[in-house]
Amino acid sequence: MKTAIIFGSSGGIGHQFVEYCLTRYEHVFACTRRLQRFKTIERDNSGKLHLMQLDPSSETELQLFSEYLTGRDFDVQLIINACGLLHDETQQLTPEKKIEDFNAENFEKVIRANTLITPLIAKHLLLHLNKGGKALKQTAIFAALSARVGSIGDNHLGGWYSYRASKAALNQVIKTLSIEASRRFKHCSIIAIHPGTTDTNLSEPFQANVPPEKLFTPEFAIDKMMAVIEQASTEDSGKFYAWDGSLIEW
Ligand SMILES: NC(=O)c1ccc[n+]([C@@H]2O[C@H](COP(=O)([O-])OP(=O)(O)OC[C@H]3O[C@@H](n4cnc5c(N)ncnc54)[C@H](OP(=O)(O)O)[C@@H]3O)[C@@H](O)[C@H]2O)c1
């Protein structure tokens, strides 16, 4: 049974991935730390949607999830990590404009949300993805939401130290994982993807100077990204894509 697993599914982008996958997959696991954020999702009566309250930075919880999947009839075809952090509600954590704004505690929080979760998910769930790809005879996709500002080659503006560093480190994890996957998880393609500036809580404080045509709705961003994700083959593994399928320099 063709299955997708979405992390960060209470977020603006993650939630829309769940909605999209409900129209294309037989089972969708929507993983979030905050189930109460799901009040607005249209509950389907088909039994397709599995809401999972889970902290993806907890190895214990990921291991339990992996054990739950073992031996059950889910062919995991897609895993997307849409968790991320740029600022928080307290206003104490905001992207740095200058080096004096850099704060060790905030840096650790941003790294935890943007970098740490992806290798932990891979450690516990990549075997299920590979098995799903093999069973369905289709490339199975592991995609992490990155950001263009994580590209070192594309950094012309500076600022945003923690967010940039966390996404650059995420990109390195994706590249490294793709190399291991080519040897050990041969049915998987491992990619990083940039959604474009999308209208969510994360981008909301930074939208003022974004021209309307460059501020995407989650629906638009997800339709575009899924067109890229669903086309990805094992030969595309280890690439960093933008929402429109163009490649971004690491
Ligand atoms: N929106 C944009 O314009 C834009 C642009 C470039 C890249 N991105 C990337 O796209 C991804 C999704 O962003 P979004 O716009 O959908 O943001 P969002 O609406 O703020 O959602 C972020 C999600 O990340 C989860 N999260 C945050 N910190 C976490 C942590 N420490 N542990 C576990 N989960 C955590 C939140 O889950 P909880 O409910 O559990 O807190 C939430 O579901 C992020 O990786 C972001 O960097 C977004």
PDB file of C-alpha atoms in Angstrom, residues 19-155:
ATOM      1  CA  GLU A  19      -3.284  17.417   1.781  1.00  0.00           C
ATOM      2  CA  TYR A  20      -1.570  16.710  -1.549  1.00  0.00           C
ATOM      3  CA  CYS A  21      -0.503  13.193  -0.582  1.00  0.00           C
ATOM      4  CA  LEU A  22      -4.016  12.304   0.586  1.00  0.00           C
ATOM      5  CA  THR A  23      -5.050  12.607  -3.064  1.00  0.00           C
ATOM      6  CA  ARG A  24      -2.212  10.405  -4.385  1.00  0.00           C
ATOM      7  CA  TYR A  25      -1.204   7.856  -1.729  1.00  0.00           C
ATOM      8  CA  GLU A  26      -3.087   5.034  -0.049  1.00  0.00           C
ATOM      9  CA  HIS A  27      -1.727   5.947   3.393  1.00  0.00           C
ATOM     10  CA  VAL A  28      -0.314   9.204   4.724  1.00  0.00           C
ATOM     11  CA  PHE A  29       1.439   9.508   8.093  1.00  0.00           C
ATOM     12  CA  ALA A  30       1.239  13.146   9.221  1.00  0.00           C
ATOM     13  CA  CYS A  31       3.834  13.558  11.969  1.00  0.00           C
ATOM     14  CA  THR A  32       3.854  16.591  14.244  1.00  0.00           C
ATOM     15  CA  ARG A  33       4.692  17.551  17.806  1.00  0.00           C
ATOM     16  CA  ARG A  34       1.361  19.397  18.043  1.00  0.00           C
ATOM     17  CA  LEU A  35      -1.689  17.408  16.994  1.00  0.00           C
ATOM     18  CA  GLN A  36      -4.020  20.233  18.047  1.00  0.00           C
ATOM     19  CA  ARG A  37      -2.800  22.178  14.978  1.00  0.00           C
ATOM     20  CA  PHE A  38      -4.706  19.662  12.852  1.00  0.00           C
ATOM     21  CA  LYS A  39      -8.160  20.941  13.771  1.00  0.00           C
ATOM     22  CA  THR A  40      -8.535  22.562  10.376  1.00  0.00           C
ATOM     23  CA  ILE A  41      -7.591  19.590   8.231  1.00  0.00           C
ATOM     24  CA  GLU A  42     -10.516  17.983   6.536  1.00  0.00           C
ATOM     25  CA  ARG A  43     -10.705  14.553   8.164  1.00  0.00           C
ATOM     26  CA  ASP A  44     -11.081  11.850   5.600  1.00  0.00           C
ATOM     27  CA  ASN A  45     -13.190   8.842   6.424  1.00  0.00           C
ATOM     28  CA  SER A  46     -11.211   6.478   4.258  1.00  0.00           C
ATOM     29  CA  GLY A  47      -8.656   5.596   6.924  1.00  0.00           C
ATOM     30  CA  LYS A  48      -5.856   7.020   4.763  1.00  0.00           C
ATOM     31  CA  LEU A  49      -4.697   9.659   7.226  1.00  0.00           C
ATOM     32  CA  HIS A  50      -2.624   8.575  10.215  1.00  0.00           C
ATOM     33  CA  LEU A  51      -1.991  11.440  12.631  1.00  0.00           C
ATOM     34  CA  MET A  52       1.169  10.807  14.633  1.00  0.00           C
ATOM     35  CA  GLN A  53       2.122  12.916  17.620  1.00  0.00           C
ATOM     36  CA  LEU A  54       5.859  12.530  17.467  1.00  0.00           C
ATOM     37  CA  ASP A  55       8.947  14.610  18.218  1.00  0.00           C
ATOM     38  CA  PRO A  56      11.333  13.864  15.333  1.00  0.00           C
ATOM     39  CA  SER A  57      14.335  14.971  17.359  1.00  0.00           C
ATOM     40  CA  SER A  58      13.673  12.068  19.752  1.00  0.00           C
ATOM     41  CA  GLU A  59      15.431   8.862  18.731  1.00  0.00           C
ATOM     42  CA  THR A  60      13.209   6.879  21.082  1.00  0.00           C
ATOM     43  CA  GLU A  61      10.066   8.111  19.338  1.00  0.00           C
ATOM     44  CA  LEU A  62      11.496   7.522  15.860  1.00  0.00           C
ATOM     45  CA  GLN A  63      12.555   4.030  16.853  1.00  0.00           C
ATOM     46  CA  LEU A  64       9.046   3.262  18.121  1.00  0.00           C
ATOM     47  CA  PHE A  65       7.629   4.530  14.818  1.00  0.00           C
ATOM     48  CA  SER A  66      10.061   2.317  12.907  1.00  0.00           C
ATOM     49  CA  GLU A  67       9.028  -0.688  15.020  1.00  0.00           C
ATOM     50  CA  TYR A  68       5.375   0.123  14.325  1.00  0.00           C
ATOM     51  CA  LEU A  69       6.009   0.065  10.549  1.00  0.00           C
ATOM     52  CA  THR A  70       7.984  -3.189  10.681  1.00  0.00           C
ATOM     53  CA  GLY A  71       5.937  -6.131   9.514  1.00  0.00           C
ATOM     54  CA  ARG A  72       2.955  -3.984   8.543  1.00  0.00           C
ATOM     55  CA  ASP A  73       1.720  -3.662   5.012  1.00  0.00           C
ATOM     56  CA  PHE A  74       2.888  -0.088   4.290  1.00  0.00           C
ATOM     57  CA  ASP A  75       5.050   0.404   1.197  1.00  0.00           C
ATOM     58  CA  VAL A  76       6.778   3.650   2.116  1.00  0.00           C
ATOM     59  CA  GLN A  77       7.356   5.509  -1.137  1.00  0.00           C
ATOM     60  CA  LEU A  78       7.951   9.024   0.115  1.00  0.00           C
ATOM     61  CA  ILE A  79       9.417  10.658   3.223  1.00  0.00           C
ATOM     62  CA  ILE A  80       9.442  14.454   3.455  1.00  0.00           C
ATOM     63  CA  ASN A  81      10.962  16.433   6.306  1.00  0.00           C
ATOM     64  CA  ALA A  82       9.241  19.844   6.351  1.00  0.00           C
ATOM     65  CA  CYS A  83      10.369  20.826   9.873  1.00  0.00           C
ATOM     66  CA  GLY A  84      12.199  24.104  10.176  1.00  0.00           C
ATOM     67  CA  LEU A  85      12.836  27.138  12.344  1.00  0.00           C
ATOM     68  CA  LEU A  86      13.747  30.725  11.449  1.00  0.00           C
ATOM     69  CA  HIS A  87      12.205  32.666  14.332  1.00  0.00           C
ATOM     70  CA  ASP A  88      10.012  31.847  17.309  1.00  0.00           C
ATOM     71  CA  GLU A  89       6.943  33.291  19.022  1.00  0.00           C
ATOM     72  CA  THR A  90       8.994  34.776  21.875  1.00  0.00           C
ATOM     73  CA  GLN A  91      10.709  37.247  19.483  1.00  0.00           C
ATOM     74  CA  GLN A  92      13.940  36.257  21.285  1.00  0.00           C
ATOM     75  CA  LEU A  93      14.954  34.105  18.343  1.00  0.00           C
ATOM     76  CA  THR A  94      15.125  36.049  15.089  1.00  0.00           C
ATOM     77  CA  PRO A  95      17.584  35.801  12.181  1.00  0.00           C
ATOM     78  CA  GLU A  96      20.769  37.780  12.886  1.00  0.00           C
ATOM     79  CA  LYS A  97      21.310  41.039  10.988  1.00  0.00           C
ATOM     80  CA  LYS A  98      24.887  41.379  12.301  1.00  0.00           C
ATOM     81  CA  ILE A  99      27.372  39.196  14.186  1.00  0.00           C
ATOM     82  CA  GLU A 100      26.607  40.940  17.499  1.00  0.00           C
ATOM     83  CA  ASP A 101      23.094  39.407  17.252  1.00  0.00           C
ATOM     84  CA  PHE A 102      24.549  35.884  17.268  1.00  0.00           C
ATOM     85  CA  ASN A 103      23.435  33.887  20.320  1.00  0.00           C
ATOM     86  CA  ALA A 104      24.708  30.405  21.211  1.00  0.00           C
ATOM     87  CA  GLU A 105      21.418  29.167  22.646  1.00  0.00           C
ATOM     88  CA  ASN A 106      19.435  30.286  19.604  1.00  0.00           C
ATOM     89  CA  PHE A 107      22.038  28.762  17.281  1.00  0.00           C
ATOM     90  CA  GLU A 108      21.574  25.386  18.997  1.00  0.00           C
ATOM     91  CA  LYS A 109      17.769  25.618  18.673  1.00  0.00           C
ATOM     92  CA  VAL A 110      18.011  26.419  14.961  1.00  0.00           C
ATOM     93  CA  ILE A 111      20.506  23.610  14.314  1.00  0.00           C
ATOM     94  CA  ARG A 112      18.270  21.224  16.234  1.00  0.00           C
ATOM     95  CA  ALA A 113      15.208  22.068  14.136  1.00  0.00           C
ATOM     96  CA  ASN A 114      16.865  22.498  10.734  1.00  0.00           C
ATOM     97  CA  THR A 115      19.787  20.054  10.713  1.00  0.00           C
ATOM     98  CA  LEU A 116      19.501  17.355  13.369  1.00  0.00           C
ATOM     99  CA  ILE A 117      16.086  15.955  12.476  1.00  0.00           C
ATOM    100  CA  THR A 118      16.893  14.816   8.923  1.00  0.00           C
ATOM    101  CA  PRO A 119      19.733  12.376   9.756  1.00  0.00           C
ATOM    102  CA  LEU A 120      17.697  10.999  12.676  1.00  0.00           C
ATOM    103  CA  ILE A 121      14.720  10.310  10.414  1.00  0.00           C
ATOM    104  CA  ALA A 122      17.057   8.685   7.875  1.00  0.00           C
ATOM    105  CA  LYS A 123      18.727   6.560  10.546  1.00  0.00           C
ATOM    106  CA  HIS A 124      15.413   5.066  11.662  1.00  0.00           C
ATOM    107  CA  LEU A 125      13.250   5.076   8.526  1.00  0.00           C
ATOM    108  CA  LEU A 126      15.430   4.803   5.432  1.00  0.00           C
ATOM    109  CA  LEU A 127      15.262   1.005   5.560  1.00  0.00           C
ATOM    110  CA  HIS A 128      11.451   1.213   5.293  1.00  0.00           C
ATOM    111  CA  LEU A 129      11.709   3.620   2.349  1.00  0.00           C
ATOM    112  CA  ASN A 130      14.135   1.347   0.545  1.00  0.00           C
ATOM    113  CA  LYS A 131      11.888  -1.653   1.149  1.00  0.00           C
ATOM    114  CA  GLY A 132       8.879   0.326  -0.171  1.00  0.00           C
ATOM    115  CA  GLY A 133      10.734   1.360  -3.321  1.00  0.00           C
ATOM    116  CA  LYS A 134      11.801  -2.234  -3.927  1.00  0.00           C
ATOM    117  CA  ALA A 135       8.282  -3.624  -3.381  1.00  0.00           C
ATOM    118  CA  LEU A 136       6.624  -1.086  -5.690  1.00  0.00           C
ATOM    119  CA  LYS A 137       9.502  -1.176  -8.227  1.00  0.00           C
ATOM    120  CA  GLN A 138       9.648   2.635  -8.138  1.00  0.00           C
ATOM    121  CA  THR A 139      12.303   5.014  -6.897  1.00  0.00           C
ATOM    122  CA  ALA A 140      11.369   5.971  -3.345  1.00  0.00           C
ATOM    123  CA  ILE A 141      12.071   9.587  -2.395  1.00  0.00           C
ATOM    124  CA  PHE A 142      13.579  11.080   0.737  1.00  0.00           C
ATOM    125  CA  ALA A 143      13.262  14.885   0.527  1.00  0.00           C
ATOM    126  CA  ALA A 144      14.317  17.506   3.065  1.00  0.00           C
ATOM    127  CA  LEU A 145      13.059  21.085   2.915  1.00  0.00           C
ATOM    128  CA  SER A 146      16.160  23.215   2.667  1.00  0.00           C
ATOM    129  CA  ALA A 147      16.488  26.891   1.663  1.00  0.00           C
ATOM    130  CA  ARG A 148      18.384  28.729  -1.039  1.00  0.00           C
ATOM    131  CA  VAL A 149      20.063  30.817   1.674  1.00  0.00           C
ATOM    132  CA  GLY A 150      21.787  27.598   2.793  1.00  0.00           C
ATOM    133  CA  SER A 151      23.804  27.613  -0.435  1.00  0.00           C
ATOM    134  CA  ILE A 152      27.370  28.772   0.291  1.00  0.00           C
ATOM    135  CA  GLY A 153      28.003  29.570  -3.387  1.00  0.00           C
ATOM    136  CA  ASP A 154      24.834  31.658  -3.608  1.00  0.00           C
ATOM    137  CA  ASN A 155      25.488  33.752  -0.471  1.00  0.00           C
TER     138      ASN A 155
END
